[in-house]
mmCIF file of C-alpha atoms in Angstrom:
data_model
loop_
_atom_site.group_PDB
_atom_site.id
_atom_site.type_symbol
_atom_site.label_atom_id
_atom_site.label_comp_id
_atom_site.label_asym_id
_atom_site.label_seq_id
_atom_site.Cartn_x
_atom_site.Cartn_y
_atom_site.Cartn_z
ATOM 1 C CA MET V 6 68.263 101.883 100.654
ATOM 2 C CA SER V 7 70.982 103.131 102.991
ATOM 3 C CA GLU V 8 72.352 99.583 103.231
ATOM 4 C CA TRP V 9 72.464 99.414 99.427
ATOM 5 C CA PHE V 10 74.443 102.653 99.193
ATOM 6 C CA SER V 11 76.712 101.455 101.987
ATOM 7 C CA GLY V 12 77.377 98.180 100.157
ATOM 8 C CA MET V 13 78.094 99.970 96.892
ATOM 9 C CA GLY V 14 80.431 102.354 98.722
ATOM 10 C CA ASN V 15 82.316 99.455 100.286
ATOM 11 C CA ILE V 16 82.839 97.824 96.900
ATOM 12 C CA LEU V 17 84.086 101.062 95.346
ATOM 13 C CA SER V 18 86.378 101.660 98.318
ATOM 14 C CA ALA V 19 87.825 98.165 98.031
ATOM 15 C CA PHE V 20 88.514 98.679 94.330
ATOM 16 C CA ALA V 21 90.091 102.073 95.016
ATOM 17 C CA ALA V 22 92.265 100.604 97.777
ATOM 18 C CA ASN V 23 93.357 97.733 95.504
ATOM 19 C CA ASP V 24 92.925 95.408 98.484
ATOM 20 C CA GLY V 25 91.958 91.825 97.633
ATOM 21 C CA TRP V 26 90.716 90.956 101.109
ATOM 22 C CA MET V 27 88.546 94.080 101.339
ATOM 23 C CA LEU V 28 87.137 93.384 97.891
ATOM 24 C CA SER V 29 86.421 89.750 98.743
ATOM 25 C CA GLN V 30 84.460 90.841 101.804
ATOM 26 C CA ALA V 31 82.654 93.678 100.023
ATOM 27 C CA LEU V 32 81.486 91.415 97.180
ATOM 28 C CA ARG V 33 79.625 89.238 99.676
ATOM 29 C CA ASP V 34 77.143 92.073 100.143
ATOM 30 C CA PRO V 35 73.862 91.776 98.149
ATOM 31 C CA ALA V 36 74.708 95.172 96.653
ATOM 32 C CA ALA V 37 77.342 93.322 94.610
ATOM 33 C CA TRP V 38 74.559 92.228 92.235
ATOM 34 C CA SER V 39 73.514 95.825 91.581
ATOM 35 C CA PHE V 40 77.135 96.864 91.188
ATOM 36 C CA GLY V 41 77.715 93.916 88.884
ATOM 37 C CA LEU V 42 74.743 94.839 86.687
ATOM 38 C CA ILE V 43 76.010 98.404 86.304
ATOM 39 C CA ALA V 44 79.539 97.152 85.564
ATOM 40 C CA THR V 45 78.164 94.614 83.068
ATOM 41 C CA LEU V 46 76.221 97.217 81.096
ATOM 42 C CA LEU V 47 78.920 99.907 81.228
ATOM 43 C CA GLY V 48 81.600 97.378 80.290
ATOM 44 C CA GLY V 49 79.528 96.199 77.346
ATOM 45 C CA ILE V 50 79.057 99.795 76.170
ATOM 46 C CA LEU V 51 82.817 100.430 76.441
ATOM 47 C CA PHE V 52 83.599 97.401 74.289
ATOM 48 C CA LEU V 53 80.884 98.450 71.844
ATOM 49 C CA LEU V 54 82.552 101.867 71.516
ATOM 50 C CA LEU V 55 85.942 100.181 71.142
ATOM 51 C CA TYR V 56 84.607 98.084 68.279
ATOM 52 C CA LYS V 57 83.221 101.215 66.618
ATOM 53 C CA LEU V 58 86.549 103.044 66.942
ATOM 54 C CA SER V 59 88.684 100.123 65.781
ATOM 55 C CA PRO V 60 87.284 97.932 62.982
ATOM 56 C CA PHE V 61 90.427 95.792 63.221
ATOM 57 C CA LEU V 62 89.697 94.871 66.848
ATOM 58 C CA GLU V 63 86.031 94.388 66.001
ATOM 59 C CA ARG V 64 86.968 91.752 63.441
ATOM 60 C CA ASN V 65 89.923 90.096 65.132
ATOM 61 C CA LEU V 66 90.134 90.620 68.916
ATOM 62 C CA GLU V 67 88.642 87.315 70.052
ATOM 63 C CA LYS V 68 90.228 85.376 67.199
ATOM 64 C CA TYR V 69 93.713 86.570 68.110
ATOM 65 C CA VAL V 70 93.222 85.648 71.772
ATOM 66 C CA MET V 71 91.863 82.201 70.877
ATOM 67 C CA VAL V 72 94.583 81.376 68.363
ATOM 68 C CA THR V 73 97.364 82.624 70.663
ATOM 69 C CA SER V 74 96.040 80.564 73.579
ATOM 70 C CA TYR V 75 95.617 77.472 71.400
ATOM 71 C CA LEU V 76 99.122 77.714 69.967
ATOM 72 C CA ALA V 77 100.588 78.242 73.435
ATOM 73 C CA ILE V 78 98.794 75.133 74.746
ATOM 74 C CA GLY V 79 99.985 73.066 71.790
ATOM 75 C CA ALA V 80 103.567 74.296 72.093
ATOM 76 C CA ILE V 81 103.745 73.582 75.827
ATOM 77 C CA ILE V 82 102.353 70.067 75.450
ATOM 78 C CA PHE V 83 104.560 69.272 72.430
ATOM 79 C CA VAL V 84 107.798 70.483 74.029
ATOM 80 C CA GLU V 85 107.138 69.023 77.464
ATOM 81 C CA VAL V 86 106.192 65.579 76.132
ATOM 82 C CA ILE V 87 109.524 65.409 74.327
ATOM 83 C CA ARG V 88 111.404 66.701 77.375
ATOM 84 C CA ARG V 89 109.690 64.186 79.652
ATOM 85 C CA PHE V 90 110.113 61.030 77.596
ATOM 86 C CA VAL V 91 113.418 61.829 75.901
ATOM 87 C CA PHE V 92 115.334 63.849 78.475
ATOM 88 C CA SER V 93 113.449 62.780 81.649
ATOM 89 C CA VAL V 94 112.846 66.381 82.704
ATOM 90 C CA GLN V 95 109.671 68.429 82.830
ATOM 91 C CA ALA V 96 108.748 71.983 83.798
ATOM 92 C CA PRO V 97 106.580 71.807 86.943
ATOM 93 C CA TRP V 98 104.094 74.340 85.522
ATOM 94 C CA SER V 99 103.602 72.483 82.237
ATOM 95 C CA THR V 100 100.562 70.601 83.570
ATOM 96 C CA THR V 101 98.965 73.575 85.349
ATOM 97 C CA LEU V 102 99.327 76.416 82.818
ATOM 98 C CA PRO V 103 97.502 74.786 79.843
ATOM 99 C CA PRO V 104 94.161 74.486 81.729
ATOM 100 C CA PHE V 105 94.245 78.226 82.447
ATOM 101 C CA LEU V 106 95.048 78.952 78.803
ATOM 102 C CA PHE V 107 92.167 76.683 77.806
ATOM 103 C CA LEU V 108 89.918 78.713 80.117
ATOM 104 C CA ILE V 109 90.898 81.883 78.260
ATOM 105 C CA MET V 110 90.426 80.274 74.848
ATOM 106 C CA THR V 111 86.999 78.912 75.788
ATOM 107 C CA TRP V 112 85.373 82.073 77.093
ATOM 108 C CA PHE V 113 86.827 84.438 74.513
ATOM 109 C CA GLY V 114 85.622 81.889 71.978
ATOM 110 C CA CYS V 115 82.181 82.221 73.541
ATOM 111 C CA ALA V 116 82.247 85.975 72.842
ATOM 112 C CA TYR V 117 83.307 85.284 69.263
ATOM 113 C CA ASN V 118 80.472 82.819 68.672
ATOM 114 C CA VAL V 119 77.965 85.211 70.203
ATOM 115 C CA LYS V 120 79.143 87.695 67.580
ATOM 116 C CA LEU V 121 78.479 85.087 64.862
ATOM 117 C CA ARG V 122 75.149 84.080 66.490
ATOM 118 C CA THR V 123 76.092 80.407 66.531
ATOM 119 C CA HIS V 124 74.601 80.236 70.045
ATOM 120 C CA LEU V 125 70.828 80.472 70.521
ATOM 121 C CA ALA V 126 70.228 80.623 66.779
ATOM 122 C CA PHE V 127 67.174 78.408 66.011
ATOM 123 C CA ALA V 128 67.245 79.883 62.490
ATOM 124 C CA GLU V 129 65.131 77.176 60.825
ATOM 125 C CA PHE V 130 62.308 77.657 63.310
ATOM 126 C CA ARG V 131 62.431 81.447 63.472
ATOM 127 C CA THR V 132 62.456 82.090 59.733
ATOM 128 C CA ALA V 133 58.866 80.801 59.623
ATOM 129 C CA MET V 134 57.735 83.359 62.209
ATOM 130 C CA PRO V 135 56.290 86.832 61.496
ATOM 131 C CA ARG V 136 58.844 89.614 61.239
ATOM 132 C CA MET V 137 58.015 91.266 64.570
ATOM 133 C CA ALA V 138 58.070 87.884 66.316
ATOM 134 C CA GLN V 139 61.547 87.333 64.890
ATOM 135 C CA PHE V 140 62.702 90.653 66.328
ATOM 136 C CA LEU V 141 61.177 89.832 69.716
ATOM 137 C CA CYS V 142 63.020 86.498 69.729
ATOM 138 C CA LEU V 143 66.301 88.246 68.923
ATOM 139 C CA THR V 144 65.629 90.759 71.695
ATOM 140 C CA MET V 145 64.908 87.909 74.096
ATOM 141 C CA ASP V 146 68.240 86.338 73.090
ATOM 142 C CA SER V 147 70.001 89.593 73.919
ATOM 143 C CA LEU V 148 68.333 89.864 77.318
ATOM 144 C CA LEU V 149 69.149 86.242 78.117
ATOM 145 C CA TRP V 150 72.801 86.727 77.227
ATOM 146 C CA ILE V 151 73.036 89.916 79.293
ATOM 147 C CA GLY V 152 71.372 88.198 82.253
ATOM 148 C CA PHE V 153 73.587 85.144 81.973
ATOM 149 C CA SER V 154 76.699 87.310 81.625
ATOM 150 C CA TRP V 155 75.656 89.387 84.637
ATOM 151 C CA ILE V 156 75.496 86.252 86.798
ATOM 152 C CA VAL V 157 78.847 84.964 85.537
ATOM 153 C CA ILE V 158 80.562 88.338 85.977
ATOM 154 C CA VAL V 159 79.419 88.716 89.584
ATOM 155 C CA THR V 160 80.192 85.151 90.645
ATOM 156 C CA SER V 161 83.505 84.898 88.793
ATOM 157 C CA THR V 162 84.623 88.274 90.160
ATOM 158 C CA ARG V 163 84.050 86.866 93.637
ATOM 159 C CA VAL V 164 86.279 83.918 92.736
ATOM 160 C CA VAL V 165 88.948 86.307 91.453
ATOM 161 C CA ALA V 166 88.757 88.399 94.624
ATOM 162 C CA ASN V 167 89.065 85.282 96.804
ATOM 163 C CA SER V 168 92.084 84.199 94.793
ATOM 164 C CA VAL V 169 93.701 87.615 95.275
ATOM 165 C CA SER V 170 92.963 87.717 98.999
ATOM 166 C CA ASN V 171 94.421 84.226 99.518
ATOM 167 C CA PHE V 172 97.526 84.920 97.397
ATOM 168 C CA GLN V 173 96.872 81.797 95.328
ATOM 169 C CA ILE V 174 99.919 80.976 93.225
ATOM 170 C CA MET V 175 99.684 78.762 90.169
ATOM 171 C CA LEU V 176 101.033 75.329 91.019
ATOM 172 C CA GLY V 177 104.532 74.733 89.738
ATOM 173 C CA THR V 178 105.524 78.394 89.881
ATOM 174 C CA ASP V 179 106.930 80.726 92.522
ATOM 175 C CA ASN V 180 105.325 84.053 91.681
ATOM 176 C CA VAL V 181 102.641 83.585 88.998
ATOM 177 C CA MET V 182 99.260 84.402 90.524
ATOM 178 C CA GLN V 183 96.134 82.444 89.603
ATOM 179 C CA TRP V 184 93.961 85.539 89.456
ATOM 180 C CA TRP V 185 95.937 86.815 86.450
ATOM 181 C CA PHE V 186 94.221 84.052 84.483
ATOM 182 C CA LEU V 187 90.918 83.866 86.368
ATOM 183 C CA VAL V 188 90.172 87.522 85.648
ATOM 184 C CA SER V 189 89.801 86.527 81.989
ATOM 185 C CA VAL V 190 86.372 85.022 82.797
ATOM 186 C CA PRO V 191 84.551 88.236 83.834
ATOM 187 C CA LEU V 192 86.456 90.143 81.139
ATOM 188 C CA ALA V 193 85.337 87.685 78.462
ATOM 189 C CA PHE V 194 81.705 87.967 79.538
ATOM 190 C CA VAL V 195 81.888 91.748 79.460
ATOM 191 C CA MET V 196 83.007 91.262 75.857
ATOM 192 C CA VAL V 197 80.006 88.958 75.353
ATOM 193 C CA VAL V 198 77.727 91.806 76.453
ATOM 194 C CA GLY V 199 79.480 94.134 74.008
ATOM 195 C CA ARG V 200 78.843 91.666 71.190
ATOM 196 C CA VAL V 201 75.213 91.254 72.271
ATOM 197 C CA MET V 202 74.685 95.018 72.180
ATOM 198 C CA GLU V 203 76.373 95.201 68.784
ATOM 199 C CA ASN V 204 74.088 92.471 67.400
ATOM 200 C CA TRP V 205 70.957 94.035 68.866
ATOM 201 C CA LEU V 206 71.719 97.422 67.307
ATOM 202 C CA HIS V 207 72.261 95.598 64.020
ATOM 203 C CA ASP V 208 68.859 93.927 64.441
ATOM 204 C CA ILE V 209 67.176 97.293 65.029
ATOM 205 C CA ARG V 210 68.797 98.672 61.869
ATOM 206 C CA ASN V 211 67.659 95.649 59.854
ATOM 207 C CA LEU V 212 64.127 96.015 61.215
ATOM 208 C CA ARG V 213 63.946 99.665 60.199
ATOM 209 C CA GLU V 214 65.458 99.093 56.764
ATOM 210 C CA GLY V 215 63.337 96.048 55.967
ATOM 211 C CA LYS V 216 66.320 93.709 55.707
ATOM 212 C CA PRO V 217 66.155 90.016 56.759
ATOM 213 C CA LEU V 218 66.376 89.602 60.527
ATOM 214 C CA ILE V 219 67.292 85.926 60.647
ATOM 215 C CA GLU V 220 70.433 84.774 58.892
ATOM 216 C CA GLN V 221 71.994 81.324 58.785
ATOM 217 C CA ALA V 222 74.792 81.166 61.358
ATOM 218 C CA VAL V 223 78.015 79.424 60.354
ATOM 219 C CA ILE V 224 80.721 78.526 62.867
ATOM 220 C CA GLY V 225 84.023 80.026 61.792
ATOM 221 C CA ALA V 226 82.446 82.500 59.388
ATOM 222 C CA ASP V 227 82.937 86.239 59.756
#
């Protein structure tokens, strides 16, 4: 137990010191999994509260991030193709920035589709189940998503910390750090947990009020 508290203290100290190398070393401790679970749940609750306070963000946050990233990728590719084949010049970062933007678009899109329940739906099969079995399946979905997000948050945070400690610069640039983009992965999965909590509370309300628990999920619907 003392080793667990020591590991947690080292992680908190590294965060407080804003030292990438210290954080990279501290996250190697097994206590990082306990710290990550606490951060995952607290982060999800914070996003859940944010969605309650701002209906606009609740409806549009992920969509705005996805659309902005997609348009930026398209603009970079369109402009740089013309510059390369017409003017024989090309920005050195034009082939390295779009993959990072795609990373952001993908994982924020994951949070958005968790909100819509287009992942782990199985609606046709579950509608034939008893009502309580439907609720148990939805609860199992929530636990699976939280567990999966917990693993991704811990492991991706380690990658971010390693990137910070090694001063990894995005290829083709002089001072743009890779971790500025990599940190979007744990952040997106914290948002996933917020959406999972939001859906589960909605399921509890539907169960109490006798409303249908299983609804047909449609990609792109809101």
